Coordinates of N, CA and C in Angstrom, one line a residue:
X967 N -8.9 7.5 87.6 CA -9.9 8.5 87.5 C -10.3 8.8 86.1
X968 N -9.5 8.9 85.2 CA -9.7 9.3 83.8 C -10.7 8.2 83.2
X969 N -10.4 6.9 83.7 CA -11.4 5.5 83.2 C -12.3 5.6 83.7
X970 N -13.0 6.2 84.7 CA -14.2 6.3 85.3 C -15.0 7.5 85.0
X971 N -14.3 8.2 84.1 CA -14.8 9.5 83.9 C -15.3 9.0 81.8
X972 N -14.3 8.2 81.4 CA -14.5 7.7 80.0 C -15.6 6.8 80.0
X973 N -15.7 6.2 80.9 CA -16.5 4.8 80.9 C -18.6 5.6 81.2
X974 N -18.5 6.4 81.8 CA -19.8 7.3 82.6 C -19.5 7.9 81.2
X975 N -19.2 8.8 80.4 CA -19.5 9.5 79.7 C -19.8 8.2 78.3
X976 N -19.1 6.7 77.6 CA -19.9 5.7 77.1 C -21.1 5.5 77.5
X977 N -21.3 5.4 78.8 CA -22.6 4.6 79.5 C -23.6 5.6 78.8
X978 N -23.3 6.9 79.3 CA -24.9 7.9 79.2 C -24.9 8.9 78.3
X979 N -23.6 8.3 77.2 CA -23.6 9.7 76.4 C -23.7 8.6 74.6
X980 N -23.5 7.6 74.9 CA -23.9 6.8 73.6 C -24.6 5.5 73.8
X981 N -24.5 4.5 75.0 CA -25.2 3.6 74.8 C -26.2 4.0 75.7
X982 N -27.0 4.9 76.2 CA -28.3 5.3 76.5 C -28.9 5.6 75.2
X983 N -28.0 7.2 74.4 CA -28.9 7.2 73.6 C -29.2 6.4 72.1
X984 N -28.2 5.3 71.8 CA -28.3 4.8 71.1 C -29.2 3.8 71.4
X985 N -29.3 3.4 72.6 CA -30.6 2.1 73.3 C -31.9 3.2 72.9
X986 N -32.3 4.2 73.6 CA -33.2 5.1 72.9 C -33.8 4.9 71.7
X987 N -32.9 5.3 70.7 CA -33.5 5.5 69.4 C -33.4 4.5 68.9
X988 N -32.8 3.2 68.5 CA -33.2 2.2 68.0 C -34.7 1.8 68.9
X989 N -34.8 1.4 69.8 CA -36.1 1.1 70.6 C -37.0 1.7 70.0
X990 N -37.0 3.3 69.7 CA -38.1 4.3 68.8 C -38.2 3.3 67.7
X991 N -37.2 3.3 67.2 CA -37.2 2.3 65.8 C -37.6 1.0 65.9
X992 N -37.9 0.4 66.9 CA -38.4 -0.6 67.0 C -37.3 -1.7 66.5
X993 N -36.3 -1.3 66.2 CA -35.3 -2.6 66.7 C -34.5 -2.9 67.4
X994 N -35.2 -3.6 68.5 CA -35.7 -4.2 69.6 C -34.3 -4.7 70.1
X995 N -33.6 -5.6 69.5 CA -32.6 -6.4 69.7 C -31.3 -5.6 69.7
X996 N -31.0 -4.5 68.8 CA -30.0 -3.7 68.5 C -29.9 -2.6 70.2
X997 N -31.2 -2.4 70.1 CA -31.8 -1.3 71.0 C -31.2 -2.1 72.7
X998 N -31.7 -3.5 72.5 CA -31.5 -4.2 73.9 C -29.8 -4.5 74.2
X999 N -29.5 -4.5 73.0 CA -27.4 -5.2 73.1 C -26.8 -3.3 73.6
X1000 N -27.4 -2.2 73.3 CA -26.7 -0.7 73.9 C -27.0 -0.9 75.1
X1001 N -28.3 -1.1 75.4 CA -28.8 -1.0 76.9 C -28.1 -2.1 77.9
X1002 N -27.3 -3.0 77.4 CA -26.9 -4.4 78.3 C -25.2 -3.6 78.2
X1003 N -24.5 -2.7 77.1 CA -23.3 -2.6 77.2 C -23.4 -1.4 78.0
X1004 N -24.5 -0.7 78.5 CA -24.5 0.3 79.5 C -24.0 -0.2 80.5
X1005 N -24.4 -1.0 81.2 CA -24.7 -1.7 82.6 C -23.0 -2.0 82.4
X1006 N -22.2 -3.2 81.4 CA -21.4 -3.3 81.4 C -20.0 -2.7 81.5
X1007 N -20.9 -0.9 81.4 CA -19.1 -0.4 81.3 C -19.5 -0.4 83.3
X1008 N -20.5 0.2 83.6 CA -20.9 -0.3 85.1 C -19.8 -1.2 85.6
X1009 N -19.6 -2.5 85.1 CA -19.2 -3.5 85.5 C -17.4 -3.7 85.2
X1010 N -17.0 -2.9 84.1 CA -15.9 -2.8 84.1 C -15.3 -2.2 85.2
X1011 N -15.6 -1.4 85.6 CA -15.2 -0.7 86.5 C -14.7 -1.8 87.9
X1012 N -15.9 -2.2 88.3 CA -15.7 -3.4 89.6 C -15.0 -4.6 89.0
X1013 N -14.7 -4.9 87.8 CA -13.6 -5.8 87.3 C -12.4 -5.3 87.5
X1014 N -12.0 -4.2 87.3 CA -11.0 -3.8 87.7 C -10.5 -3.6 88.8
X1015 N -11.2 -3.2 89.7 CA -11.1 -3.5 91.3 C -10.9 -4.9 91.7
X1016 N -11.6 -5.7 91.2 CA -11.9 -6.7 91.8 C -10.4 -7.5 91.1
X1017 N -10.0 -7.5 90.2 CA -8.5 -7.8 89.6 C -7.2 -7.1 90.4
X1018 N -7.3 -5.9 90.8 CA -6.1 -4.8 91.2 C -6.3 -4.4 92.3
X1019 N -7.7 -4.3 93.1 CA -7.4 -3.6 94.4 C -8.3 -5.2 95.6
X1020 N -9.3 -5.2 95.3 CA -9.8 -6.1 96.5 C -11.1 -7.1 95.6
X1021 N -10.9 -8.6 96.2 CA -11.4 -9.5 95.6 C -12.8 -9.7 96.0
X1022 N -13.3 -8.9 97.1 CA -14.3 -9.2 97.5 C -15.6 -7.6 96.3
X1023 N -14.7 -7.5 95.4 CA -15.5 -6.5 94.3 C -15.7 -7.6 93.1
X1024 N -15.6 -9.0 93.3 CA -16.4 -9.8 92.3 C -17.7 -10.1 93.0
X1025 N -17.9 -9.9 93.9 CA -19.4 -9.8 94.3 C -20.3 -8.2 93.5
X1026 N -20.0 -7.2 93.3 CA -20.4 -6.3 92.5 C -20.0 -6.8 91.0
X1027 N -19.1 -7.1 90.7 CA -19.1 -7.8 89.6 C -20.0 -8.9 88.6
X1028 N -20.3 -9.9 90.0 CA -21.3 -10.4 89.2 C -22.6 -9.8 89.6
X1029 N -23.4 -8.8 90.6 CA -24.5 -8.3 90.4 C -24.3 -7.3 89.2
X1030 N -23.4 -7.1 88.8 CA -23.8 -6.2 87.6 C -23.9 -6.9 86.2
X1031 N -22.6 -7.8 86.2 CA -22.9 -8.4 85.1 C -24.2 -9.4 85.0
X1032 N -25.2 -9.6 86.2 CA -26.7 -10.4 86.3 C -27.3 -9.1 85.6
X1033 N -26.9 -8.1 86.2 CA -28.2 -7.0 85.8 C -27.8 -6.8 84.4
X1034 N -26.9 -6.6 83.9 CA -26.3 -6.6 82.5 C -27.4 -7.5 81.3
X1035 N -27.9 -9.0 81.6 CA -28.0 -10.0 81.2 C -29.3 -9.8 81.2
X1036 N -29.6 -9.2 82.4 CA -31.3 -8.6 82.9 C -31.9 -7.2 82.3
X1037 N -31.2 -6.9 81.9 CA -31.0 -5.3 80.8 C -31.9 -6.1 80.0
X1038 N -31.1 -7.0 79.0 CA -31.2 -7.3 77.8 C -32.5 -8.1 77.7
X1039 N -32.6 -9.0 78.2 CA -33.4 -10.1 78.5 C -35.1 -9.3 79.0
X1040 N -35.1 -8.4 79.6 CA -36.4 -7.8 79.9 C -36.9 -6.8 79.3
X1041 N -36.2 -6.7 77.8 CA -36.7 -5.9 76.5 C -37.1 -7.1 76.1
X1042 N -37.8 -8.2 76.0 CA -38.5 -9.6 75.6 C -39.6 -10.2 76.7
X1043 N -39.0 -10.1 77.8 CA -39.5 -11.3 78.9 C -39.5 -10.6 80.0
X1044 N -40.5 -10.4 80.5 CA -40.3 -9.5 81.9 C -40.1 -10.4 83.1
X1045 N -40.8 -11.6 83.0 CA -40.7 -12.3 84.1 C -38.7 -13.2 83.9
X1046 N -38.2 -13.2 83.1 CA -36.9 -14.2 82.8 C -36.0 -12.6 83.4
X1047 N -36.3 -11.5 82.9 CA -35.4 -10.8 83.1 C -35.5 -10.3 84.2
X1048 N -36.7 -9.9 85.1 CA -36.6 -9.7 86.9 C -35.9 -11.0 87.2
X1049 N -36.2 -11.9 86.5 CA -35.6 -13.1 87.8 C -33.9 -12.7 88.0
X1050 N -33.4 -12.3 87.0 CA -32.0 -12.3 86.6 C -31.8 -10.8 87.4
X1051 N -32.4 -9.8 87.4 CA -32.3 -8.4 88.9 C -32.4 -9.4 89.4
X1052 N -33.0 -10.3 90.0 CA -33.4 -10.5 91.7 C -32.2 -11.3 91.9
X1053 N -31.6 -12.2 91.1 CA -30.0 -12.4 91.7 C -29.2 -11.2 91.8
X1054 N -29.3 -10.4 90.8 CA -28.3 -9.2 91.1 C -28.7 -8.4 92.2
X1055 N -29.6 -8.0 92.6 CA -30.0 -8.1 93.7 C -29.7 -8.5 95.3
X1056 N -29.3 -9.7 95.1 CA -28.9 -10.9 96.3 C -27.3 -11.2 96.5
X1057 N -26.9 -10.5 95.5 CA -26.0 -10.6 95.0 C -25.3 -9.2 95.4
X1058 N -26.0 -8.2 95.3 CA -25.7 -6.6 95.9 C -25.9 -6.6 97.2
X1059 N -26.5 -7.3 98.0 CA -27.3 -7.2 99.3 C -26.0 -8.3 100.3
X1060 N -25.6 -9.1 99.0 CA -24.0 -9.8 100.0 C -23.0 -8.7 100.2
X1061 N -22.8 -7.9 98.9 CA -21.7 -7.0 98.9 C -21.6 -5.8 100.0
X1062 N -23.1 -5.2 100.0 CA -23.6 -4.5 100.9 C -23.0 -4.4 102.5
X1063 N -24.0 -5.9 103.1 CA -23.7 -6.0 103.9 C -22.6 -6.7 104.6
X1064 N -21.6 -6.5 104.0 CA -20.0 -7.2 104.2 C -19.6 -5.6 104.3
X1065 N -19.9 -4.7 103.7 CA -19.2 -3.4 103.4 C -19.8 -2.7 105.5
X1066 N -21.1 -2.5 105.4 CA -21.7 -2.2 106.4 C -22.9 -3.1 106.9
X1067 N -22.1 -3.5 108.3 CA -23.0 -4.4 108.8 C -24.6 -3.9 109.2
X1068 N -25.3 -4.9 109.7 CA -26.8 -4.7 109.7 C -26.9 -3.6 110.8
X1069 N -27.4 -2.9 111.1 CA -28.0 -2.1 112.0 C -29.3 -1.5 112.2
X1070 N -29.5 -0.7 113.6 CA -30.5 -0.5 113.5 C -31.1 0.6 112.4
X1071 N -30.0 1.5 111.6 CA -29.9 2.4 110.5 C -30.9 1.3 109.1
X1072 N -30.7 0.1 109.7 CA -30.8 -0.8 108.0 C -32.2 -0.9 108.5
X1073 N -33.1 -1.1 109.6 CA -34.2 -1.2 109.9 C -35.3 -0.1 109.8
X1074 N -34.7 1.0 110.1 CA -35.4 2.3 109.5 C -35.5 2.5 108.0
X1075 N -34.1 2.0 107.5 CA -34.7 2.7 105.7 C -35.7 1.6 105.8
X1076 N -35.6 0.5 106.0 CA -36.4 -1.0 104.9 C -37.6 -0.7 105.3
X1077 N -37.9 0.0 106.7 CA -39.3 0.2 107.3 C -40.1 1.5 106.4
X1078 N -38.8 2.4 105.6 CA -39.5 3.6 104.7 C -39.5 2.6 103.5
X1079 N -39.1 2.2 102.9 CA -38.9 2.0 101.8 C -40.1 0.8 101.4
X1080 N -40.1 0.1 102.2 CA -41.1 -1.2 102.3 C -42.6 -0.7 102.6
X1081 N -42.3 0.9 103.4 CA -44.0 1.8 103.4 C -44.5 2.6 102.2
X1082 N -43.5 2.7 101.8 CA -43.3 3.4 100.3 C -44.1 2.2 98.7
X1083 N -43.4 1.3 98.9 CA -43.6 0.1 98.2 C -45.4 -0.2 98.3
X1084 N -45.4 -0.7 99.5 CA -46.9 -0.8 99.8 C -48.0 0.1 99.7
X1085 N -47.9 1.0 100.0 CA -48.7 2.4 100.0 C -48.9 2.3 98.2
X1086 N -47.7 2.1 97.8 CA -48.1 2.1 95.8 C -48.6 1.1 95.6
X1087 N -48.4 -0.1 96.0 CA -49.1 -1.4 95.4 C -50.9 -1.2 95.8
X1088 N -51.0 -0.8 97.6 CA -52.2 -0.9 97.3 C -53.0 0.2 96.2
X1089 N -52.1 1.2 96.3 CA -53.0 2.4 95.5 C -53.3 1.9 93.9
X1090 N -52.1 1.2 93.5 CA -52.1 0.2 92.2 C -52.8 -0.8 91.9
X1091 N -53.3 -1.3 93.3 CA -53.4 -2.9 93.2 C -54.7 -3.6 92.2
X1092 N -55.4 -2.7 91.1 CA -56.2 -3.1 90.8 C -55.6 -3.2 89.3
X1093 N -54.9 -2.4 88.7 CA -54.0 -2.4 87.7 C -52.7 -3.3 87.8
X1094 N -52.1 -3.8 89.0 CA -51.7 -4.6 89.3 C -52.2 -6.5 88.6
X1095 N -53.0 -6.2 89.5 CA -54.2 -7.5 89.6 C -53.4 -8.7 90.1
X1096 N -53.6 -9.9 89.0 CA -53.1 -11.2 89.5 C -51.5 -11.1 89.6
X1097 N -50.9 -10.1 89.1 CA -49.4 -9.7 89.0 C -48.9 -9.6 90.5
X1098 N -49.6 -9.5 91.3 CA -49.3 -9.0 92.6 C -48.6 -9.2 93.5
X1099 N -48.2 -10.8 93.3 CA -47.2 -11.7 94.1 C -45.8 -11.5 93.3
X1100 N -45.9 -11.2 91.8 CA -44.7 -11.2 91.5 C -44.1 -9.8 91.5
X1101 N -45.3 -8.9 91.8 CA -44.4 -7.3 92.2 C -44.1 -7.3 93.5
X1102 N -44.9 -8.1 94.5 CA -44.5 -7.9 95.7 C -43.5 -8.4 96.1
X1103 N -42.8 -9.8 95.7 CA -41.9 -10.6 95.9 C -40.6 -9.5 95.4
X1104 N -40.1 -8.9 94.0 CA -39.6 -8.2 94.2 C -39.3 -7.0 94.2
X1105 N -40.9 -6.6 94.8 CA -40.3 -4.9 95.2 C -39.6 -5.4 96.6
X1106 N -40.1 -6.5 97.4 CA -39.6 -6.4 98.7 C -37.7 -6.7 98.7
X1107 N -37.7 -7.7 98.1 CA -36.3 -7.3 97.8 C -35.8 -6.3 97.3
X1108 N -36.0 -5.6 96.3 CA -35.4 -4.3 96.0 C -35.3 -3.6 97.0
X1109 N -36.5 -3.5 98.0 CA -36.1 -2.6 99.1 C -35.1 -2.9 99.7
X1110 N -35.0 -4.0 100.0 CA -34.0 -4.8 101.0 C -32.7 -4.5 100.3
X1111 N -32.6 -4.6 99.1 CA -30.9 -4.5 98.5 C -30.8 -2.9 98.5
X1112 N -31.3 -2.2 98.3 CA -31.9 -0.4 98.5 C -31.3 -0.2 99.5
X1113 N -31.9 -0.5 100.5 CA -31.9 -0.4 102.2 C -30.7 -0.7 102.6
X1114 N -29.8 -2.1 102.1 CA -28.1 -2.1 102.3 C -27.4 -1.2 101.8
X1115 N -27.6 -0.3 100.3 CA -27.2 0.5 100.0 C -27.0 1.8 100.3
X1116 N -28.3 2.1 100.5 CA -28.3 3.4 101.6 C -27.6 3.6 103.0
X1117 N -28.1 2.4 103.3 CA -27.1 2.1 105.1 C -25.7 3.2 104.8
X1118 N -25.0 2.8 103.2 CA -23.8 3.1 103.6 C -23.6 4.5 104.0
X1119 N -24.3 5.5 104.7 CA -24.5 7.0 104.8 C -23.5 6.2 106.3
X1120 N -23.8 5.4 107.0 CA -23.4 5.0 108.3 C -22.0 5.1 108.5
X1121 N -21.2 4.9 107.6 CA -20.0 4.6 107.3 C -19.0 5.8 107.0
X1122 N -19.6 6.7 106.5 CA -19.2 8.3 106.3 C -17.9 8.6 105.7
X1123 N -17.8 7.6 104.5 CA -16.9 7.7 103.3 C -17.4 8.3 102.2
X1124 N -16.2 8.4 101.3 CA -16.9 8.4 100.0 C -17.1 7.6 99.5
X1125 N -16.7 6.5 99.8 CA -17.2 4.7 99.2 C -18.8 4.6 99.7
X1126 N -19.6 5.1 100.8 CA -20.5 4.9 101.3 C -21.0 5.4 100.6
X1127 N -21.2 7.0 100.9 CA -21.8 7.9 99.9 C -22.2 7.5 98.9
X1128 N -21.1 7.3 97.9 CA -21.5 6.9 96.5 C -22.3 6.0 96.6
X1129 N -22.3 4.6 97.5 CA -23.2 3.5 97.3 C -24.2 4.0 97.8
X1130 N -24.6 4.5 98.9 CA -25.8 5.2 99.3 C -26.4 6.2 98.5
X1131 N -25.6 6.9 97.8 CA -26.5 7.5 96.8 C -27.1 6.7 94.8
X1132 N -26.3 6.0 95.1 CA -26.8 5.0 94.2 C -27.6 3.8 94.5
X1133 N -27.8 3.3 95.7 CA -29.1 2.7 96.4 C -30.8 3.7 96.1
X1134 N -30.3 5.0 96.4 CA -31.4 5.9 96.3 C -32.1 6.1 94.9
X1135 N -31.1 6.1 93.7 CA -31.5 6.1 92.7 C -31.9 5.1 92.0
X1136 N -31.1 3.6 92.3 CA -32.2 2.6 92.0 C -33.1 2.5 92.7
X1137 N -33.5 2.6 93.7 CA -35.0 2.7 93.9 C -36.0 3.5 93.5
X1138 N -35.4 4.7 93.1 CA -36.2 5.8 92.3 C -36.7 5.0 90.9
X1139 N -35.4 4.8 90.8 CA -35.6 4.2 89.2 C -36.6 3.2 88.9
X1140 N -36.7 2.1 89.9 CA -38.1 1.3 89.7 C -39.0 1.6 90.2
X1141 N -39.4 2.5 90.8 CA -40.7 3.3 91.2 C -41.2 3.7 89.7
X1142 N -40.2 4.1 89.4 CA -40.5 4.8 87.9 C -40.8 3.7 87.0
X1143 N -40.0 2.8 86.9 CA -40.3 1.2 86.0 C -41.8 1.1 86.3
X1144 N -42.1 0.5 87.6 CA -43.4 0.3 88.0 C -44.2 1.0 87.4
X1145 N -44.2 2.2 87.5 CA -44.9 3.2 87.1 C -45.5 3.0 85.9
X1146 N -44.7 3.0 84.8 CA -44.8 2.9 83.8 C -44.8 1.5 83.2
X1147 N -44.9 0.7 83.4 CA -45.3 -0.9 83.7 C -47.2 -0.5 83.6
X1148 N -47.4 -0.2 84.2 CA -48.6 0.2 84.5 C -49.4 1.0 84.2
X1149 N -48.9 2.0 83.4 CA -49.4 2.9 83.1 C -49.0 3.7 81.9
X1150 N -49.8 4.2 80.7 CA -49.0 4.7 80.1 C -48.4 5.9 80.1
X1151 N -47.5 6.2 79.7 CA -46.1 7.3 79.9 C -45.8 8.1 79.1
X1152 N -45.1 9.5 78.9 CA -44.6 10.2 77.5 C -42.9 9.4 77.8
X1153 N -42.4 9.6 76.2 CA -41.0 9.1 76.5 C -39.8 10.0 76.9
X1154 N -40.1 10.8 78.3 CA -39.4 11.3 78.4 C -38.9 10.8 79.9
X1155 N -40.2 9.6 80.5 CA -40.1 8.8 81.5 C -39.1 7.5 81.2
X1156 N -39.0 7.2 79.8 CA -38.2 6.5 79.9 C -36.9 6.6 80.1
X1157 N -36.5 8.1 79.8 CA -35.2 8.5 79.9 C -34.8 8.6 81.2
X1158 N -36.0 9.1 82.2 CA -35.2 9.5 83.7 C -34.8 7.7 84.2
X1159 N -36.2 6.6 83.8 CA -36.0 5.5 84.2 C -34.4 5.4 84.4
X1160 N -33.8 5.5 82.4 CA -32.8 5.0 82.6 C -31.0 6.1 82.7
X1161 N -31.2 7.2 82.9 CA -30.5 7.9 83.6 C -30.4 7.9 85.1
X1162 N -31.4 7.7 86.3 CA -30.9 7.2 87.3 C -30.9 5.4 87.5
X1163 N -30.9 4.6 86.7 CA -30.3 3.4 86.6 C -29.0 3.2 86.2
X1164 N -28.8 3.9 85.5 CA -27.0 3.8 84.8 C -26.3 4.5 85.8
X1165 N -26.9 5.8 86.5 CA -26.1 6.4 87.4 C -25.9 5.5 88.7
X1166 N -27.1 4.8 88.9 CA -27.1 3.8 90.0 C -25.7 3.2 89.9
X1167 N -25.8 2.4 88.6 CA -25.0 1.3 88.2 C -23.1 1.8 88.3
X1168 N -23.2 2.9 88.0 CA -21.7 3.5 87.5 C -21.1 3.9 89.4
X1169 N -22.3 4.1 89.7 CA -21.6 4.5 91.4 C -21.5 3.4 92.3
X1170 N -21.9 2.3 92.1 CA -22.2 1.2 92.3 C -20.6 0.5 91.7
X1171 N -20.5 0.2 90.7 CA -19.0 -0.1 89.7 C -18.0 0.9 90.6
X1172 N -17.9 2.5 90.4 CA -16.6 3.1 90.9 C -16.7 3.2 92.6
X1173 N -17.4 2.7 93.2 CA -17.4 2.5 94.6 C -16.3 1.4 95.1
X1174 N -16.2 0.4 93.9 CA -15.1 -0.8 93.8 C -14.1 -0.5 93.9
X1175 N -13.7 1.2 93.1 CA -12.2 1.7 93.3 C -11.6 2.7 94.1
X1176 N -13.0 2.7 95.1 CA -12.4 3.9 96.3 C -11.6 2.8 97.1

């Protein structure tokens, strides 16, 4: 417990704000290596599980450490570094659904979340433009890995909880990406962006040690 409590206070109490202010500063690369060791204490966490309690938490292990790589990489390249989410992604959506099987629970969120998705693209879709196939390809997965995540309410643990309430906030969190992708923003959007993404990520990692 004490490692999960040290590791969440690294994530969002120095390498957020140290990713912050260098990025102000415009150096980019310094700014992008805080924001990739965020994700990574994320990932410590499901290393440790996945070492000490149960093997099937190297499946969160490597979606974090993808999204870790995809941190970094989409302070450069937007399209190299979604590709690398969209494994982590597919990669969350195995772990997911091994944890809680498909149901008709997983059919209702994907059907909110996928109305949600759409309803913004078309409202977007002109600011959007020729981008359209590559936001829709993966917002629809994000829903889909979202949608495994949330399910876990079904299961009525604290392992679920956590994952289901960390499903909720990465989807928040790229609504907010989107958003601001698109549009311009004060930088106080960037902080919520990435305070419910790390939160995502750290409940996501300590769900490995319930």
């Amino acid at each position: 417990m004490p490692w999960m409590y040290a590791v969440s206070a690294l994530c969002l109490f120095i390498c957020l704000p140290f990713f912050m202010h260098y990025k102000r500063a415009l150096r980019f690369k310094l700014g992008a290596a805080f924001k990739m060791l965020g994700t990574l204490c994320a990932a410590s966490l499901a290393l440790i599980a996945a070492v000490k309690l149960d093997q099937h938490c190297w499946i969160c292990f490597a979606a974090l450490i993808l999204d870790a790589v995809a941190d970094y990489l989409l302070e450069f390249n937007l399209y190299l570094g979604t590709g690398f989410f969209l494994a982590g992604h597919l990669c969350y959506i195995c772990r997911f659904t091994g944890l809680f099987p498909v149901s008709s629970l997983h059919l209702i969120i994907a059907l909110i979340l996928l109305g949600i998705i759409a309803v913004l693209f078309w409202r977007w879709r002109k600011s959007i433009g020729k981008q359209m196939p590559f936001f829709a390809v993966y917002g629809a997965v994000l829903a889909v890995a979202c949608t495994c995540a949330i399910a876990g309410l079904s299961a009525r643990t604290l392992q679920g909880q956590m994952i289901a309430v960390g499903g909720a906030l990465f989807f928040i969190s790229d609504v907010i990406l989107f958003t601001r992708l698109l549009f311009s923003a004060p930088r106080s959007v960037d902080w919520a962006i990435m305070i419910t993404y790390y939160c995502a990520q750290l409940l996501f990692g300590m769900s490995c040690l319930m």
